[in-house]
């Protein structure tokens, strides 16, 4: 296909961000990812500057509250497990928008960058769909429980800087999933929730690649800016993420996701100093 006849990946990403219903968000994401794989969407050389970041399209529910207002989610009852699964589904729904915003907001990146984040958006949509189906099998749906907006708040804080975005969204907030999901799986195994365990095992395996994409493009930005990754990561953590960085850390998964031993040691030392 002639390049002039191809559609704009930037416009497609914007449409995915704007989609407000669950159905529209998933449908537009899967369609855009498939079109990108077929070579039908490209980043135009003359793409205008991105709009200022704002809230993406999302359904009226769930109600967004401060994290302190969310009840603890015990797994001893089916209602407790449904609330727990809903919280994970909400993270995955936000992650769809985070991936598309990485595509839409940051211009002039290599083609491989856009391929990584389109792939992540598609994965996150599939993860959400699996969790949504699990909720429905339990008699619930997305929006039945309150949620918080912490993931998107970090996207807003880093909208001005691709380096900060790559450091702090995939390598801090999304990497937290690598730390906590094995424990979630064990807790669900204890209550014989085999179906949810199967879903979380898929998510854990695939999230390693998403965090690895963040590591790869964080280091690309550092090289382009002529700065060293470790002190830059330390500075950004202190500036933006002191309140959201928690241990313990899954060293094995984080190593596979592109964290070096020096970074893992710095994270551990930072926790020890904070304690």
Short mmCIF file of C-alpha atoms in Angstrom, two decimals:
data_model
loop_
_atom_site.label_atom_id
_atom_site.label_comp_id
_atom_site.label_asym_id
_atom_site.label_seq_id
_atom_site.Cartn_x
_atom_site.Cartn_y
_atom_site.Cartn_z
CA UNK A 1 0.00 0.00 0.00
CA UNK A 2 1.26 3.48 -0.90
CA UNK A 3 2.36 5.37 2.21
CA UNK A 4 0.14 8.31 1.29
CA UNK A 5 -2.87 5.99 1.35
CA UNK A 6 -2.17 4.66 4.83
CA UNK A 7 -4.02 5.81 7.93
CA UNK A 8 -2.53 7.65 10.87
CA UNK A 9 -1.54 5.61 13.92
CA UNK A 10 -1.69 8.87 15.89
CA UNK A 11 -5.36 9.37 14.98
CA UNK A 12 -6.13 5.74 15.75
CA UNK A 13 -4.47 6.02 19.16
CA UNK A 14 -6.44 9.19 19.88
CA UNK A 15 -9.68 7.41 18.95
CA UNK A 16 -8.85 4.53 21.29
CA UNK A 17 -8.13 6.98 24.11
CA UNK A 18 -11.40 8.81 23.48
CA UNK A 19 -13.56 5.65 23.39
CA UNK A 20 -15.75 5.90 26.49
CA UNK A 21 -17.57 2.59 26.79
CA UNK A 22 -15.87 -0.67 27.63
CA UNK A 23 -17.08 -2.18 24.36
CA UNK A 24 -15.82 0.74 22.27
CA UNK A 25 -12.45 0.79 24.05
CA UNK A 26 -11.85 -2.90 23.39
CA UNK A 27 -13.22 -2.88 19.85
CA UNK A 28 -11.19 0.14 18.78
CA UNK A 29 -8.03 -1.24 20.41
CA UNK A 30 -8.24 -4.63 18.72
CA UNK A 31 -9.09 -3.04 15.37
CA UNK A 32 -6.22 -0.53 15.54
CA UNK A 33 -3.69 -3.16 16.60
CA UNK A 34 -4.75 -5.44 13.74
CA UNK A 35 -4.57 -2.58 11.23
CA UNK A 36 -1.11 -1.64 12.49
CA UNK A 37 0.11 -5.22 12.03
CA UNK A 38 -1.19 -5.18 8.46
CA UNK A 39 0.80 -2.02 7.77
CA UNK A 40 -2.31 0.12 7.38
CA UNK A 41 -1.41 2.62 10.11
CA UNK A 42 1.76 4.71 10.22
CA UNK A 43 3.03 7.72 12.15
CA UNK A 44 2.84 10.62 9.70
CA UNK A 45 5.91 12.81 9.45
CA UNK A 46 3.79 15.94 9.79
CA UNK A 47 1.67 14.82 12.77
CA UNK A 48 0.55 17.87 14.76
CA UNK A 49 1.59 18.32 18.37
CA UNK A 50 -0.44 16.22 20.80
CA UNK A 51 -3.32 17.75 22.68
CA UNK A 52 -2.70 18.51 26.36
CA UNK A 53 -3.27 15.39 28.37
CA UNK A 54 -6.67 14.96 29.98
CA UNK A 55 -8.83 12.17 31.26
CA UNK A 56 -9.33 9.48 28.62
CA UNK A 57 -12.75 8.24 27.67
CA UNK A 58 -14.12 5.88 30.27
CA UNK A 59 -17.50 4.59 31.40
CA UNK A 60 -19.51 6.38 34.09
CA UNK A 61 -18.70 3.55 36.48
CA UNK A 62 -16.64 2.61 38.40
CA UNK A 63 -16.76 5.58 40.74
CA UNK A 64 -13.23 6.88 41.30
CA UNK A 65 -12.27 7.51 44.93
CA UNK A 66 -9.10 8.07 46.93
CA UNK A 67 -7.23 4.80 47.54
CA UNK A 68 -7.81 5.20 51.30
CA UNK A 69 -11.56 4.93 50.67
CA UNK A 70 -11.29 1.49 49.09
CA UNK A 71 -12.14 -1.39 51.45
CA UNK A 72 -9.73 -4.24 52.00
CA UNK A 73 -10.52 -7.13 49.69
CA UNK A 74 -10.63 -10.42 51.54
CA UNK A 75 -10.74 -13.58 49.46
CA UNK A 76 -12.75 -15.68 51.88
CA UNK A 77 -16.06 -14.89 50.17
CA UNK A 78 -17.10 -14.78 46.53
CA UNK A 79 -17.99 -11.09 46.91
CA UNK A 80 -14.52 -10.41 48.27
CA UNK A 81 -12.92 -12.25 45.38
CA UNK A 82 -15.11 -10.37 42.90
CA UNK A 83 -13.96 -7.03 44.38
CA UNK A 84 -10.36 -8.24 44.21
CA UNK A 85 -10.71 -9.27 40.54
CA UNK A 86 -12.45 -5.97 39.79
CA UNK A 87 -9.46 -4.06 41.18
CA UNK A 88 -7.12 -5.95 38.83
CA UNK A 89 -9.50 -5.43 35.91
CA UNK A 90 -9.46 -1.69 36.62
CA UNK A 91 -5.66 -1.66 36.46
CA UNK A 92 -5.75 -3.45 33.11
CA UNK A 93 -8.40 -1.07 31.74
CA UNK A 94 -6.21 1.90 32.70
CA UNK A 95 -3.22 0.17 31.16
CA UNK A 96 -4.96 0.15 27.76
CA UNK A 97 -5.09 3.96 27.89
CA UNK A 98 -1.54 4.22 29.22
CA UNK A 99 -0.23 2.25 26.24
CA UNK A 100 -2.23 4.27 23.73
CA UNK A 101 -1.14 7.54 25.31
CA UNK A 102 2.49 6.43 24.95
CA UNK A 103 1.76 5.99 21.24
CA UNK A 104 -0.19 9.23 20.85
CA UNK A 105 1.81 11.63 22.98
CA UNK A 106 5.43 11.06 22.08
CA UNK A 107 6.40 11.88 18.52
CA UNK A 108 9.55 11.24 16.54
CA UNK A 109 10.27 7.86 18.09
CA UNK A 110 11.60 4.81 16.20
CA UNK A 111 9.03 2.55 14.58
CA UNK A 112 9.88 -0.19 17.09
CA UNK A 113 8.71 2.08 19.91
CA UNK A 114 5.25 2.37 18.43
CA UNK A 115 5.14 -1.36 17.72
CA UNK A 116 5.93 -2.10 21.37
CA UNK A 117 3.17 0.08 22.77
CA UNK A 118 0.53 -0.97 20.24
CA UNK A 119 1.29 -4.55 21.22
CA UNK A 120 1.02 -3.64 24.90
CA UNK A 121 -2.35 -1.94 24.34
CA UNK A 122 -3.66 -5.07 22.64
CA UNK A 123 -2.37 -7.31 25.44
CA UNK A 124 -3.92 -5.12 28.13
CA UNK A 125 -7.27 -5.15 26.33
CA UNK A 126 -7.13 -8.94 26.15
CA UNK A 127 -6.21 -9.15 29.85
CA UNK A 128 -9.13 -6.90 30.73
CA UNK A 129 -11.47 -9.02 28.63
CA UNK A 130 -10.42 -12.17 30.46
CA UNK A 131 -11.01 -10.54 33.85
CA UNK A 132 -14.30 -9.04 32.73
CA UNK A 133 -15.52 -12.48 31.65
CA UNK A 134 -14.45 -13.90 35.02
CA UNK A 135 -16.39 -11.17 36.83
CA UNK A 136 -19.46 -11.87 34.72
CA UNK A 137 -19.23 -15.58 35.52
CA UNK A 138 -19.37 -14.57 39.20
CA UNK A 139 -22.46 -12.41 38.66
CA UNK A 140 -20.66 -9.04 38.57
CA UNK A 141 -19.38 -6.58 36.00
CA UNK A 142 -16.81 -3.86 35.58
CA UNK A 143 -18.09 -0.80 37.43
CA UNK A 144 -19.75 -2.70 40.29
CA UNK A 145 -17.04 -1.62 42.77
CA UNK A 146 -15.26 1.67 43.43
CA UNK A 147 -11.72 2.18 42.08
CA UNK A 148 -8.93 4.78 42.14
CA UNK A 149 -7.15 6.82 39.48
CA UNK A 150 -3.50 6.50 40.53
CA UNK A 151 -2.19 5.07 37.27
CA UNK A 152 -3.59 7.85 35.12
CA UNK A 153 -2.44 10.52 37.57
CA UNK A 154 1.16 9.42 36.93
CA UNK A 155 0.52 9.61 33.18
CA UNK A 156 -0.56 13.23 33.63
CA UNK A 157 2.55 14.04 35.68
CA UNK A 158 4.85 12.61 32.99
CA UNK A 159 3.03 13.83 29.87
CA UNK A 160 5.74 16.41 29.20
CA UNK A 161 8.67 13.97 29.07
CA UNK A 162 8.96 10.58 27.38
CA UNK A 163 11.97 9.70 29.52
CA UNK A 164 10.03 10.26 32.75
CA UNK A 165 7.02 8.38 31.36
CA UNK A 166 9.09 5.31 30.51
CA UNK A 167 10.86 5.40 33.87
CA UNK A 168 7.81 5.80 36.04
CA UNK A 169 4.74 4.19 34.46
CA UNK A 170 6.04 0.84 33.19
CA UNK A 171 9.06 0.61 35.51
CA UNK A 172 7.34 1.68 38.75
CA UNK A 173 3.57 1.37 38.59
CA UNK A 174 3.26 -1.53 36.15
CA UNK A 175 6.34 -3.25 37.55
CA UNK A 176 4.53 -3.40 40.88
CA UNK A 177 2.40 -6.11 39.31
CA UNK A 178 5.50 -8.27 38.90
CA UNK A 179 6.07 -7.98 42.64
CA UNK A 180 2.56 -8.65 43.92
CA UNK A 181 1.00 -11.05 41.40
CA UNK A 182 2.81 -14.19 42.62
CA UNK A 183 1.37 -13.57 46.09
CA UNK A 184 -2.08 -13.00 44.61
CA UNK A 185 -1.81 -16.31 42.78
CA UNK A 186 -0.88 -18.13 45.99
CA UNK A 187 -3.83 -16.59 47.86
CA UNK A 188 -6.22 -17.62 45.11
CA UNK A 189 -4.76 -21.12 45.03
CA UNK A 190 -5.49 -21.35 48.76
CA UNK A 191 -9.20 -20.79 48.03
CA UNK A 192 -9.16 -23.06 44.94
CA UNK A 193 -9.98 -20.29 42.45
CA UNK A 194 -8.38 -22.10 39.55
CA UNK A 195 -9.91 -19.91 36.83
CA UNK A 196 -8.60 -16.64 38.24
CA UNK A 197 -5.19 -18.20 38.88
CA UNK A 198 -4.99 -19.18 35.22
CA UNK A 199 -5.76 -15.59 34.14
CA UNK A 200 -3.20 -14.06 36.51
CA UNK A 201 -0.52 -16.47 35.34
CA UNK A 202 -1.06 -15.25 31.77
CA UNK A 203 -0.98 -11.61 32.90
CA UNK A 204 2.19 -12.07 34.95
CA UNK A 205 4.00 -13.75 32.08
CA UNK A 206 3.04 -11.07 29.56
CA UNK A 207 3.55 -8.09 31.87
CA UNK A 208 7.26 -8.93 32.04
CA UNK A 209 7.48 -7.97 28.36
CA UNK A 210 5.58 -4.73 28.97
CA UNK A 211 7.93 -3.64 31.74
CA UNK A 212 10.85 -4.70 29.55
CA UNK A 213 9.58 -2.32 26.86
CA UNK A 214 9.63 0.44 29.44
CA UNK A 215 13.20 -0.47 30.38
CA UNK A 216 14.28 -0.52 26.75
CA UNK A 217 12.83 2.89 25.90
CA UNK A 218 13.91 4.45 29.18
CA UNK A 219 17.50 3.56 28.31
CA UNK A 220 17.00 4.76 24.73
CA UNK A 221 15.88 8.14 26.06
CA UNK A 222 18.83 8.27 28.47
CA UNK A 223 21.27 7.57 25.66
CA UNK A 224 19.69 10.22 23.46
CA UNK A 225 19.80 12.76 26.30
CA UNK A 226 23.38 11.85 27.25
CA UNK A 227 22.50 10.93 30.84
CA UNK A 228 23.28 7.87 32.90
CA UNK A 229 20.28 5.59 33.56
CA UNK A 230 20.89 4.78 37.24
CA UNK A 231 21.21 8.31 38.67
CA UNK A 232 18.44 9.47 36.33
CA UNK A 233 16.11 6.73 37.58
CA UNK A 234 17.02 7.57 41.18
CA UNK A 235 16.27 11.26 40.61
CA UNK A 236 12.91 10.55 38.99
CA UNK A 237 11.90 8.18 41.76
CA UNK A 238 12.67 10.83 44.36
CA UNK A 239 10.84 13.52 42.41
CA UNK A 240 7.70 11.64 41.42
CA UNK A 241 7.37 8.22 42.98
CA UNK A 242 8.52 8.30 46.61
CA UNK A 243 4.97 7.65 47.84
CA UNK A 244 4.15 4.85 45.38
CA UNK A 245 7.32 2.76 45.54
CA UNK A 246 6.80 -0.31 47.70
CA UNK A 247 8.60 -3.58 48.28
CA UNK A 248 9.33 -6.39 48.45
CA UNK A 249 10.59 -6.61 44.88
CA UNK A 250 10.44 -9.66 42.63
CA UNK A 251 14.09 -9.67 41.60
CA UNK A 252 13.76 -12.57 39.18
CA UNK A 253 10.86 -11.05 37.22
CA UNK A 254 12.31 -7.55 37.32
CA UNK A 255 15.64 -8.86 36.02
CA UNK A 256 13.84 -10.43 33.06
CA UNK A 257 12.07 -7.10 32.57
CA UNK A 258 15.33 -5.20 32.15
CA UNK A 259 16.27 -4.11 35.68
CA UNK A 260 19.98 -4.30 36.35
CA UNK A 261 21.49 -5.46 39.62
CA UNK A 262 22.52 -1.90 40.39
CA UNK A 263 18.93 -0.72 39.99
CA UNK A 264 17.53 -3.50 42.16
CA UNK A 265 20.12 -2.72 44.83
CA UNK A 266 19.19 0.97 44.65
CA UNK A 267 15.50 0.11 45.09
CA UNK A 268 16.24 -2.05 48.12
CA UNK A 269 18.49 0.59 49.65
CA UNK A 270 15.84 3.23 49.05
CA UNK A 271 13.27 1.17 50.95
CA UNK A 272 15.70 0.57 53.80
CA UNK A 273 16.44 4.30 54.05
CA UNK A 274 12.73 5.14 54.01
CA UNK A 275 12.06 2.63 56.76
#
